[in-house]
Coordinates of C-alpha atoms in Angstrom, one line a residue:
M24 CA 0.0 0.0 0.0
A25 CA 1.3 3.4 -0.9
S26 CA 2.2 5.7 2.0
I27 CA 3.1 9.4 2.4
S28 CA 5.2 10.7 5.3
Y29 CA 3.5 13.2 7.5
Q30 CA 6.2 15.8 6.9
R31 CA 6.0 15.4 3.1
R32 CA 2.2 15.6 3.1
Q33 CA 2.2 18.6 5.4
F34 CA 4.7 20.3 3.1
L35 CA 2.5 19.7 0.1
Q36 CA -0.6 20.9 1.9
Y37 CA 1.1 24.1 2.9
A38 CA 2.6 24.7 -0.5
A39 CA -0.8 24.2 -2.1
L40 CA -2.5 26.5 0.3
G41 CA 0.2 29.1 -0.4
A42 CA -0.4 28.8 -4.1
I43 CA -4.1 29.5 -3.5
T44 CA -3.6 32.4 -1.3
A45 CA -1.1 33.9 -3.7
A46 CA -3.5 33.6 -6.6
M47 CA -6.6 34.8 -4.7
P48 CA -6.0 37.5 -2.1
G49 CA -9.4 36.8 -0.5
F50 CA -8.0 33.6 1.1
S51 CA -6.2 33.7 4.4
L52 CA -3.6 30.9 4.8
A53 CA -3.8 30.9 8.6
E54 CA -7.6 30.7 8.5
I55 CA -7.7 27.8 5.9
R56 CA -5.2 25.8 7.9
S57 CA -7.2 25.9 11.1
V58 CA -10.9 26.7 10.4
R59 CA -11.9 23.2 9.4
K60 CA -11.0 21.7 12.7
T61 CA -14.0 23.1 14.5
A62 CA -17.5 24.1 13.7
N63 CA -18.3 27.7 12.5
S64 CA -20.7 29.1 15.0
A65 CA -22.1 31.5 12.4
F66 CA -23.2 28.6 10.2
K67 CA -26.6 27.5 11.3
A68 CA -26.9 23.9 10.3
D69 CA -30.3 22.2 9.6
V70 CA -28.7 18.8 9.9
E71 CA -25.5 17.7 11.7
I72 CA -23.9 14.3 11.2
T73 CA -20.8 12.6 12.4
L74 CA -19.1 10.3 9.8
T75 CA -16.2 8.2 11.0
A76 CA -13.8 6.2 8.8
Q77 CA -12.7 3.1 10.7
A78 CA -11.7 -0.5 10.3
A79 CA -14.2 -3.3 11.0
D80 CA -14.8 -7.1 10.5
M81 CA -18.0 -7.7 8.7
P82 CA -19.8 -10.7 7.0
I83 CA -19.7 -10.7 3.2
L84 CA -19.2 -14.4 2.2
P85 CA -20.2 -17.5 4.1
G86 CA -17.6 -18.3 6.8
A87 CA -15.0 -15.9 8.2
H88 CA -15.8 -12.2 8.5
T89 CA -13.9 -9.9 6.1
H90 CA -11.7 -7.1 7.3
V91 CA -12.9 -3.8 5.7
L92 CA -12.8 -0.1 6.1
T93 CA -16.1 1.5 6.6
Y94 CA -17.9 4.8 7.3
S95 CA -20.1 4.8 10.4
G96 CA -22.5 7.7 10.9
T97 CA -24.8 9.3 13.5
V98 CA -27.3 12.1 13.2
L99 CA -26.6 14.7 15.9
N100 CA -29.2 17.2 14.9
G101 CA -32.0 17.4 12.4
P102 CA -34.2 14.8 10.8
Q103 CA -33.2 11.2 11.5
T104 CA -34.0 10.4 7.9
A105 CA -30.8 12.2 6.9
L106 CA -29.0 9.0 7.4
K107 CA -30.0 5.5 6.4
E108 CA -27.8 2.5 7.2
L109 CA -27.2 -0.3 4.7
P110 CA -26.8 -3.9 5.9
G111 CA -23.4 -4.4 4.2
Y112 CA -20.0 -2.7 4.8
L113 CA -20.8 0.5 2.8
G114 CA -21.3 3.8 4.5
P115 CA -24.9 5.0 5.3
I116 CA -27.0 6.7 2.6
L117 CA -27.0 10.4 3.3
N118 CA -30.4 11.9 2.4
F119 CA -30.4 15.7 1.9
E120 CA -32.9 18.3 0.8
R121 CA -32.0 21.1 -1.6
G122 CA -31.4 24.3 0.4
Q123 CA -30.5 22.4 3.5
K124 CA -27.5 23.6 5.5
V125 CA -25.4 20.5 6.4
R126 CA -22.6 20.1 8.9
I127 CA -20.6 16.9 8.8
Y128 CA -17.9 16.1 11.4
F129 CA -15.6 13.7 9.6
R130 CA -13.3 11.8 11.9
N131 CA -10.5 9.6 10.8
Q132 CA -9.8 6.5 12.9
L133 CA -7.6 4.8 10.2
P134 CA -3.9 4.4 10.7
E135 CA -3.3 6.4 7.6
P136 CA -4.4 9.8 6.2
C137 CA -7.9 10.2 4.8
I138 CA -10.2 12.9 3.5
T139 CA -13.8 12.6 2.0
H140 CA -15.0 13.9 -1.3
W141 CA -18.7 14.6 -1.9
H142 CA -18.8 13.4 -5.5
G143 CA -21.2 15.4 -7.6
M144 CA -22.0 18.0 -5.0
H145 CA -21.6 21.7 -5.7
V146 CA -19.6 22.9 -2.7
P147 CA -16.8 25.4 -1.9
Q148 CA -13.3 24.3 -2.5
V149 CA -12.4 23.7 1.2
M150 CA -15.5 21.4 1.5
D151 CA -14.7 19.4 -1.7
G152 CA -12.3 16.9 -0.2
H153 CA -9.1 17.9 -2.0
P154 CA -6.2 15.6 -1.0
M155 CA -4.4 18.7 0.4
Y156 CA -6.8 18.6 3.4
A157 CA -6.2 14.9 4.3
I158 CA -6.2 14.4 8.1
D159 CA -4.3 11.9 10.2
Q160 CA -5.6 9.2 12.6
G161 CA -7.5 10.8 15.4
E162 CA -8.1 14.1 13.7
Q163 CA -11.3 15.8 12.6
Y164 CA -12.4 17.8 9.6
V165 CA -15.6 19.8 9.7
Y166 CA -17.6 20.2 6.5
E167 CA -20.2 22.9 6.3
F168 CA -22.1 23.6 3.1
E169 CA -25.6 24.4 1.8
V170 CA -27.0 21.7 -0.6
D171 CA -27.1 23.4 -4.0
N172 CA -27.9 20.5 -6.2
P173 CA -31.2 19.5 -7.8
A174 CA -32.8 16.2 -6.9
G175 CA -30.6 13.3 -7.9
T176 CA -28.1 10.6 -6.8
N177 CA -24.5 11.4 -5.8
W178 CA -22.0 9.6 -3.6
Y179 CA -19.0 10.1 -1.2
H180 CA -15.7 8.4 -1.0
P181 CA -12.1 9.1 0.0
H182 CA -9.8 11.3 -2.1
T183 CA -6.5 10.7 -0.3
H184 CA -3.5 11.2 -2.4
E185 CA -2.2 7.8 -3.8
L186 CA -4.6 6.0 -1.4
T187 CA -8.0 6.6 -3.1
G188 CA -8.1 3.2 -4.9
T189 CA -7.1 1.1 -1.8
Q190 CA -9.4 3.0 0.6
V191 CA -12.4 2.7 -1.7
Y192 CA -11.6 -0.9 -2.5
Q193 CA -11.6 -1.8 1.2
G194 CA -15.1 -0.3 1.7
L195 CA -15.0 3.5 2.0
A196 CA -18.0 4.6 -0.1
G197 CA -21.6 5.7 0.4
L198 CA -24.6 7.1 -1.5
I199 CA -26.0 10.6 -1.3
T200 CA -29.6 11.4 -2.4
V201 CA -30.9 14.9 -2.8
T202 CA -34.6 15.7 -3.1
D203 CA -36.4 19.0 -3.9
E204 CA -40.0 20.2 -4.6
A205 CA -39.8 19.7 -8.3
E206 CA -39.0 16.0 -7.9
R207 CA -41.7 15.5 -5.3
R208 CA -44.3 16.9 -7.7
L209 CA -43.5 14.0 -10.1
E210 CA -44.6 11.4 -7.4
L211 CA -41.8 9.0 -8.4
P212 CA -41.6 5.7 -6.5
S213 CA -40.3 6.4 -3.0
R214 CA -39.5 4.7 0.3
E215 CA -39.3 0.9 -0.2
Y216 CA -39.8 1.3 -3.9
D217 CA -36.7 3.6 -4.3
L218 CA -33.9 1.1 -4.4
P219 CA -30.1 1.8 -4.3
L220 CA -27.9 -0.5 -6.3
I221 CA -24.2 0.1 -5.6
I222 CA -22.2 -2.2 -7.8
Q223 CA -18.7 -3.2 -7.0
D224 CA -16.4 -6.0 -8.1
R225 CA -14.1 -7.5 -5.5
S226 CA -11.7 -10.5 -5.1
F227 CA -11.3 -12.6 -2.0
T228 CA -8.7 -15.0 -0.6
Q229 CA -9.8 -18.5 0.5
G230 CA -10.1 -17.0 4.0
N231 CA -12.6 -14.4 2.8
Q232 CA -10.2 -11.5 3.0
L233 CA -10.1 -8.8 0.3
R234 CA -7.4 -9.4 -2.3
Y235 CA -5.9 -6.2 -3.8
M236 CA -2.5 -7.0 -5.2
L237 CA -1.4 -4.8 -8.1
G238 CA 1.3 -5.6 -10.5
M239 CA 2.2 -3.2 -13.2
H240 CA -0.2 -4.6 -15.7
Q241 CA -3.0 -4.4 -13.2
R242 CA -2.1 -0.8 -12.3
M243 CA -2.1 0.2 -16.0
Q244 CA -5.4 -1.5 -16.7
G245 CA -7.2 -1.0 -13.4
F246 CA -8.1 -3.6 -10.8
L247 CA -10.9 -6.1 -11.8
G248 CA -12.4 -8.4 -9.3
D249 CA -14.1 -11.8 -9.8
T250 CA -17.1 -11.3 -7.5
I251 CA -19.9 -8.9 -7.9
L252 CA -21.3 -7.2 -4.7
I253 CA -24.5 -5.1 -4.5
N254 CA -24.7 -2.7 -1.6
G255 CA -21.7 -4.4 0.0
Q256 CA -23.4 -7.8 0.0
K257 CA -22.9 -11.0 -2.0
N258 CA -26.6 -12.0 -2.0
N259 CA -27.9 -10.2 -5.2
V260 CA -31.5 -11.4 -5.1
I261 CA -34.0 -8.6 -4.4
P262 CA -37.7 -9.3 -3.7
V263 CA -40.1 -6.9 -5.4
K264 CA -43.8 -6.4 -5.9
T265 CA -45.8 -6.1 -9.1
R266 CA -45.5 -2.4 -9.4
A267 CA -43.0 0.4 -10.6
Y268 CA -39.6 1.0 -8.9
R269 CA -36.9 3.6 -9.1
L270 CA -33.4 2.1 -9.2
R271 CA -30.5 4.4 -8.3
I272 CA -27.5 2.6 -9.8
L273 CA -23.9 3.6 -8.9
N274 CA -20.8 2.1 -10.4
A275 CA -18.6 2.2 -7.3
S276 CA -16.0 -0.3 -8.8
N277 CA -12.4 0.8 -9.0
A278 CA -12.1 0.2 -12.8
R279 CA -14.7 -2.1 -14.2
I280 CA -17.1 -0.8 -16.9
Y281 CA -20.6 -2.3 -17.0
K282 CA -22.9 -2.7 -20.0
L283 CA -26.2 -2.9 -18.2
G284 CA -29.2 -4.7 -19.7
W285 CA -32.1 -7.0 -18.7
N286 CA -31.6 -10.7 -19.4
D287 CA -34.9 -11.0 -21.4
G288 CA -34.1 -8.0 -23.7
T289 CA -36.5 -5.6 -22.1
P290 CA -35.3 -2.0 -22.9
L291 CA -34.0 0.0 -20.0
T292 CA -35.9 3.2 -19.2
A293 CA -33.6 5.9 -17.8
I294 CA -35.0 8.8 -15.8
G295 CA -31.8 10.3 -14.4
T296 CA -28.0 10.5 -14.8
D297 CA -25.1 11.7 -12.6
G298 CA -26.5 15.2 -12.0
G299 CA -30.2 14.6 -11.6
L300 CA -33.3 13.7 -13.5
L301 CA -33.6 13.8 -17.3
P302 CA -36.0 16.2 -19.1
T303 CA -38.0 13.1 -20.3
P304 CA -37.6 9.3 -19.8
E305 CA -35.4 7.7 -22.4
T306 CA -35.2 4.0 -23.4
F307 CA -32.0 2.2 -24.3
P308 CA -31.2 -1.4 -25.4
Y309 CA -28.4 -1.2 -22.8
I310 CA -26.5 1.4 -20.8
M311 CA -22.8 1.8 -20.5
L312 CA -21.8 2.7 -16.9
A313 CA -18.2 3.6 -16.1
P314 CA -16.7 3.9 -12.6
A315 CA -18.3 6.8 -10.7
E316 CA -21.2 7.2 -13.1
R317 CA -24.8 6.9 -11.9
V318 CA -28.0 6.2 -13.7
E319 CA -31.6 6.1 -12.4
L320 CA -33.9 3.5 -14.0
W321 CA -37.7 3.1 -14.0
I322 CA -38.7 -0.5 -14.0
D323 CA -42.3 -1.7 -13.8
F324 CA -42.9 -5.3 -12.7
S325 CA -46.7 -4.9 -12.9
D326 CA -47.1 -7.4 -15.8
R327 CA -44.8 -10.0 -14.2
K328 CA -46.0 -13.2 -12.6
V329 CA -45.4 -13.8 -8.9
G330 CA -42.5 -16.3 -8.6
S331 CA -40.8 -15.1 -11.8
D332 CA -37.6 -13.1 -11.9
L333 CA -35.8 -10.6 -14.0
T334 CA -32.0 -10.2 -13.9
L335 CA -29.9 -7.1 -14.5
Q336 CA -26.8 -8.1 -16.4
S337 CA -23.6 -6.7 -17.7
L338 CA -23.7 -7.7 -21.3
P339 CA -20.7 -8.7 -23.5
Y340 CA -18.9 -5.8 -25.3
H341 CA -15.6 -4.8 -26.8
I342 CA -13.6 -1.6 -26.2
S343 CA -10.8 -2.1 -28.7
A344 CA -9.2 -4.6 -31.0
S345 CA -6.3 -5.2 -28.7
H346 CA -6.4 -8.4 -26.7
M347 CA -6.1 -8.1 -22.9
E348 CA -6.3 -10.9 -20.5
G349 CA -8.4 -10.7 -17.3
M350 CA -6.9 -9.5 -14.1
G351 CA -6.0 -12.8 -12.4
G352 CA -9.6 -13.4 -11.3
R353 CA -11.2 -16.8 -11.0
G354 CA -13.8 -18.3 -13.3
R355 CA -15.4 -16.5 -16.1
M356 CA -14.8 -13.0 -14.7
G357 CA -11.1 -13.8 -15.0
M358 CA -11.6 -13.5 -18.8
M359 CA -12.9 -10.0 -18.7
G360 CA -10.3 -7.3 -19.4
Q361 CA -10.8 -3.7 -20.1
A362 CA -10.7 -4.6 -23.8
G363 CA -14.3 -5.6 -23.0
Q364 CA -16.4 -8.3 -21.4
H365 CA -16.6 -11.7 -23.1
E366 CA -19.7 -13.2 -21.4
A367 CA -22.9 -11.9 -19.7
L368 CA -22.4 -11.2 -16.1
S369 CA -25.2 -11.3 -13.5
I370 CA -25.5 -8.1 -11.5
A371 CA -28.8 -8.5 -9.5
T372 CA -31.9 -10.6 -9.8
F373 CA -35.3 -9.2 -9.0
K374 CA -37.7 -11.9 -7.7
I375 CA -41.4 -11.1 -8.1
A376 CA -42.5 -12.0 -4.6
E377 CA -45.9 -10.2 -4.1
R378 CA -48.8 -8.9 -6.2
T379 CA -50.2 -5.4 -5.7
G380 CA -52.4 -3.2 -7.7
D381 CA -50.9 0.1 -6.4
S382 CA -48.4 1.6 -8.9
P383 CA -47.6 5.0 -10.2
Q384 CA -47.4 5.8 -13.9
L385 CA -44.2 6.9 -15.6
P386 CA -44.4 10.7 -16.2
D387 CA -44.1 11.9 -19.8
R388 CA -41.9 14.8 -18.7
L389 CA -39.5 15.1 -15.8
I390 CA -37.3 18.1 -15.1
P391 CA -36.8 20.8 -17.8
M392 CA -33.2 21.4 -18.9
R393 CA -31.7 24.2 -21.0
R394 CA -29.3 22.8 -23.6
W395 CA -26.1 24.8 -24.1
T396 CA -24.3 25.4 -27.4
T397 CA -21.0 27.1 -28.1
S398 CA -22.8 30.4 -28.5
N399 CA -23.6 30.2 -24.7
V400 CA -20.0 29.9 -23.5
T401 CA -18.1 32.8 -22.0
Q402 CA -15.4 32.7 -24.6
P403 CA -16.8 30.9 -27.7
D404 CA -13.5 30.9 -29.5
K405 CA -11.6 29.3 -26.7
T406 CA -11.6 25.6 -25.8
V407 CA -10.2 24.2 -22.5
P408 CA -8.2 21.0 -23.3
I409 CA -8.1 17.8 -21.3
A410 CA -5.5 15.8 -23.2
I411 CA -5.1 12.1 -22.2
G412 CA -1.5 11.0 -22.6
M413 CA 1.2 8.8 -21.3
R414 CA 5.0 9.1 -20.9
H415 CA 7.5 6.8 -19.2
M416 CA 4.6 4.4 -18.3
S417 CA 2.9 7.2 -16.5
F418 CA -0.7 8.4 -17.2
Q419 CA -1.0 12.1 -17.7
L420 CA -3.5 14.8 -18.3
N421 CA -2.5 17.9 -20.2
G422 CA 1.1 16.6 -20.3
R423 CA 1.6 16.3 -16.6
T424 CA 0.9 14.0 -13.7
F425 CA -0.6 15.2 -10.4
E426 CA 1.2 17.9 -8.4
M427 CA -0.7 18.9 -5.2
E428 CA -0.2 22.6 -5.5
N429 CA 0.4 23.0 -9.3
Y430 CA -1.7 24.2 -12.2
Q431 CA -0.8 25.4 -15.7
E432 CA -1.9 28.5 -17.5
I433 CA -4.4 26.4 -19.5
E434 CA -5.8 25.2 -16.2
K435 CA -6.8 28.7 -14.9
I436 CA -10.6 29.2 -15.2
P437 CA -12.4 32.5 -14.5
V438 CA -15.0 32.1 -11.8
N439 CA -18.7 32.4 -12.9
S440 CA -17.9 31.4 -16.4
L441 CA -19.2 28.8 -18.8
Q442 CA -16.4 26.9 -20.5
K443 CA -16.2 24.6 -23.5
I444 CA -13.9 21.6 -22.8
R445 CA -12.5 19.1 -25.2
I446 CA -11.4 15.7 -23.9
F447 CA -9.2 13.8 -26.3
H448 CA -6.2 11.4 -26.6
E449 CA -3.0 13.4 -27.4
S450 CA -2.0 10.7 -29.9
G451 CA -4.4 10.2 -32.8
M452 CA -7.4 12.5 -32.5
G453 CA -6.4 15.9 -31.1
M454 CA -2.6 15.3 -31.7
G455 CA -0.7 18.5 -31.6
R456 CA -3.6 20.7 -30.4
M457 CA -1.8 21.2 -27.1
G458 CA 1.3 22.8 -28.5
G459 CA 4.6 22.3 -26.6
G460 CA 5.1 19.8 -23.9
M461 CA 2.6 17.3 -25.1
R462 CA 4.8 14.6 -26.7
G463 CA 4.9 10.9 -25.8
G464 CA 6.6 7.7 -26.7
R465 CA 4.9 5.8 -29.5
G466 CA 4.9 2.5 -27.6
G467 CA 3.3 4.0 -24.5
M468 CA 0.8 6.0 -26.6
S469 CA -0.2 2.8 -28.4
M470 CA -1.1 1.2 -25.1
M471 CA -2.9 4.4 -24.0
M472 CA -5.0 4.4 -27.1
S473 CA -6.4 1.0 -26.0
Q474 CA -7.5 2.3 -22.6
P475 CA -10.9 3.7 -21.8
H476 CA -10.9 6.6 -19.2
P477 CA -13.8 7.8 -17.1
I478 CA -13.0 11.5 -16.7
H479 CA -14.5 13.2 -13.6
I480 CA -14.4 17.0 -13.2
H481 CA -15.1 18.4 -9.7
G482 CA -17.6 21.2 -9.1
Q483 CA -20.8 21.7 -11.0
Q484 CA -22.3 19.2 -13.4
F485 CA -21.7 19.6 -17.2
Q486 CA -23.5 18.8 -20.5
I487 CA -22.1 16.5 -23.2
V488 CA -22.2 18.4 -26.5
S489 CA -20.7 15.7 -28.8
R490 CA -18.8 12.4 -29.2
T491 CA -16.5 11.8 -32.1
Q492 CA -15.0 8.4 -32.8
A493 CA -11.9 8.0 -35.0
N494 CA -13.3 4.8 -36.4
P495 CA -17.1 4.9 -35.9
Q496 CA -17.6 1.9 -38.2
S497 CA -15.5 -0.4 -36.0
S498 CA -17.2 -3.6 -34.8
A499 CA -15.9 -2.9 -31.2
Y500 CA -17.5 0.5 -31.1
D501 CA -20.8 -0.9 -32.4
T502 CA -21.0 -3.0 -29.2
V503 CA -21.1 0.1 -26.9
K504 CA -22.2 3.1 -29.0
D505 CA -26.0 2.8 -28.2
G506 CA -25.5 2.8 -24.5
F507 CA -24.3 6.4 -23.8
I508 CA -26.7 8.8 -22.2
N509 CA -25.7 12.2 -23.6
S510 CA -28.7 14.3 -22.8
G511 CA -28.5 14.8 -19.0
W512 CA -26.3 16.4 -16.4
K513 CA -23.0 14.7 -15.9
D514 CA -19.9 14.9 -13.7
T515 CA -18.1 11.8 -15.2
V516 CA -17.8 10.9 -18.9
L517 CA -16.4 7.7 -20.3
V518 CA -13.9 8.5 -23.1
L519 CA -13.1 5.5 -25.2
P520 CA -9.9 4.8 -27.2
G521 CA -9.9 7.0 -30.3
E522 CA -12.8 9.0 -29.0
E523 CA -13.1 12.8 -28.5
V524 CA -15.8 14.2 -26.2
E525 CA -16.8 17.9 -26.1
I526 CA -18.6 19.2 -23.0
I527 CA -19.8 22.6 -21.7
K528 CA -19.3 23.1 -18.0
P529 CA -20.1 26.0 -15.6
F530 CA -17.5 27.2 -13.0
N531 CA -19.8 29.2 -10.8
D532 CA -19.8 30.5 -7.2
H533 CA -16.7 29.0 -5.8
T534 CA -13.0 29.7 -6.2
G535 CA -9.9 27.6 -5.5
L536 CA -8.3 24.4 -6.8
F537 CA -10.8 21.9 -8.2
L538 CA -9.6 18.5 -9.4
Y539 CA -10.2 16.8 -12.7
H540 CA -9.0 13.2 -13.1
C541 CA -9.6 9.7 -14.4
H542 CA -11.9 7.8 -12.1
N543 CA -10.3 4.5 -12.9
L544 CA -8.9 4.7 -9.4
E545 CA -5.6 2.9 -10.2
H546 CA -5.0 5.5 -12.9
E547 CA -5.8 8.3 -10.4
D548 CA -3.4 6.9 -7.8
M549 CA -0.7 6.7 -10.5
G550 CA -1.1 10.5 -11.0
M551 CA -3.7 10.8 -13.7
M552 CA -5.2 13.9 -12.0
R553 CA -4.7 17.7 -12.3
N554 CA -6.1 20.9 -10.8
F555 CA -8.2 23.6 -12.3
L556 CA -7.6 27.0 -10.5
V557 CA -10.9 28.8 -10.5
G558 CA -10.7 32.4 -9.6

């Protein structure tokens, strides 16, 4: 497991804070270094929660308990519904209301640094979980923010420098739901009919302990497990009634990409993406879901017979023509590399257990959304690049790996601006667009071109404007191209080999260093992460 000395990490933290204060005079270095240790008495919280990262031994497979890391939570003040425990090792679901003021006392009881990121939430920089703020064992970090997201599904997880992959893999993750008045008016399925599906792949030793051993090939490709867990549990059979359900699906795997589809060929009806509900329901033959992406599905079991079942699968697909072996897993999942998936994989089975005549109808319209074009951006003739590259067997973005306090001129973004961003592979499509400093070895770039990358940008959600494939007629691309939801709000987008994605993203309200990175967590921990300086 990677480790960072206290002195080195403290130096990086202070250097990064110094860079922020130099760039933005409104920041006070002394205040930033100390203010998050205790609550701000001027902040009147509607809900207060303690969230502790700690080690535990929990049942996952039959037999011996598994040693995991987990979040435990308690509501100190406000509605008890703000926190809902899950039966597995994952952290509690945090249920928030738009406009609510939230205070979270995060306490680290791990024997290593940790910090928590509220993935998808629009919060100030000091509340976003940047690794510069990682705290040591026994320390506390106080988050205070107003919920400024529309109704939707987000999540939380560590963002500790070089430790994110290992800490998430061992269990540190949890779901966040946000509701608002516009969503309530739709009368979507709620309470027991609003189901979380947090999908993770894991590998275990014969003694039921988590196996996470990374050789260079595994680090380059990303860790793939041989066992699918749902909500931190191995039992993936879910009893349901003959009525409509809302499924909130999160891909919380470190690296595995899923091609979701029903086993009987029923189309999937999507009602939401990363950033909230879609304008209208959309149907897909399958849906591609990369690490960190979320999708909300409407599924109606009304016409199903009691005793029958319906299985959500990950269907076979190909990413590129290059051949990659599986990641040392057992059985058929051992044959699934990031070149694709060779066989259908069972995710969760819904067993029709009870008949009921009470079911809501799928709304024709959900939440209005204004679509942006280039004419809406602050500087229509300027495009912010995110160039995917590799040099010396190291993943890079915009020609560099992660530096805690560093940003380039192209990574400076004016606050309260709307930016067009192009995400591309520096070799092949987009080659040469970056100018100097963007060269790479041909062998390394050939490997890079065979890798998919889920790119996550912190801060506000963005819109996908276009996808362009270098070889749109390829048989591999044909197996995935109909599974992308491009019409909703997103914070993570899967960029395939040879693909270029253009997005439009707002950078409103908050200044400071905001991360962008690959959410293949092994890639992130290898340095495939950079800062935008918003100011």
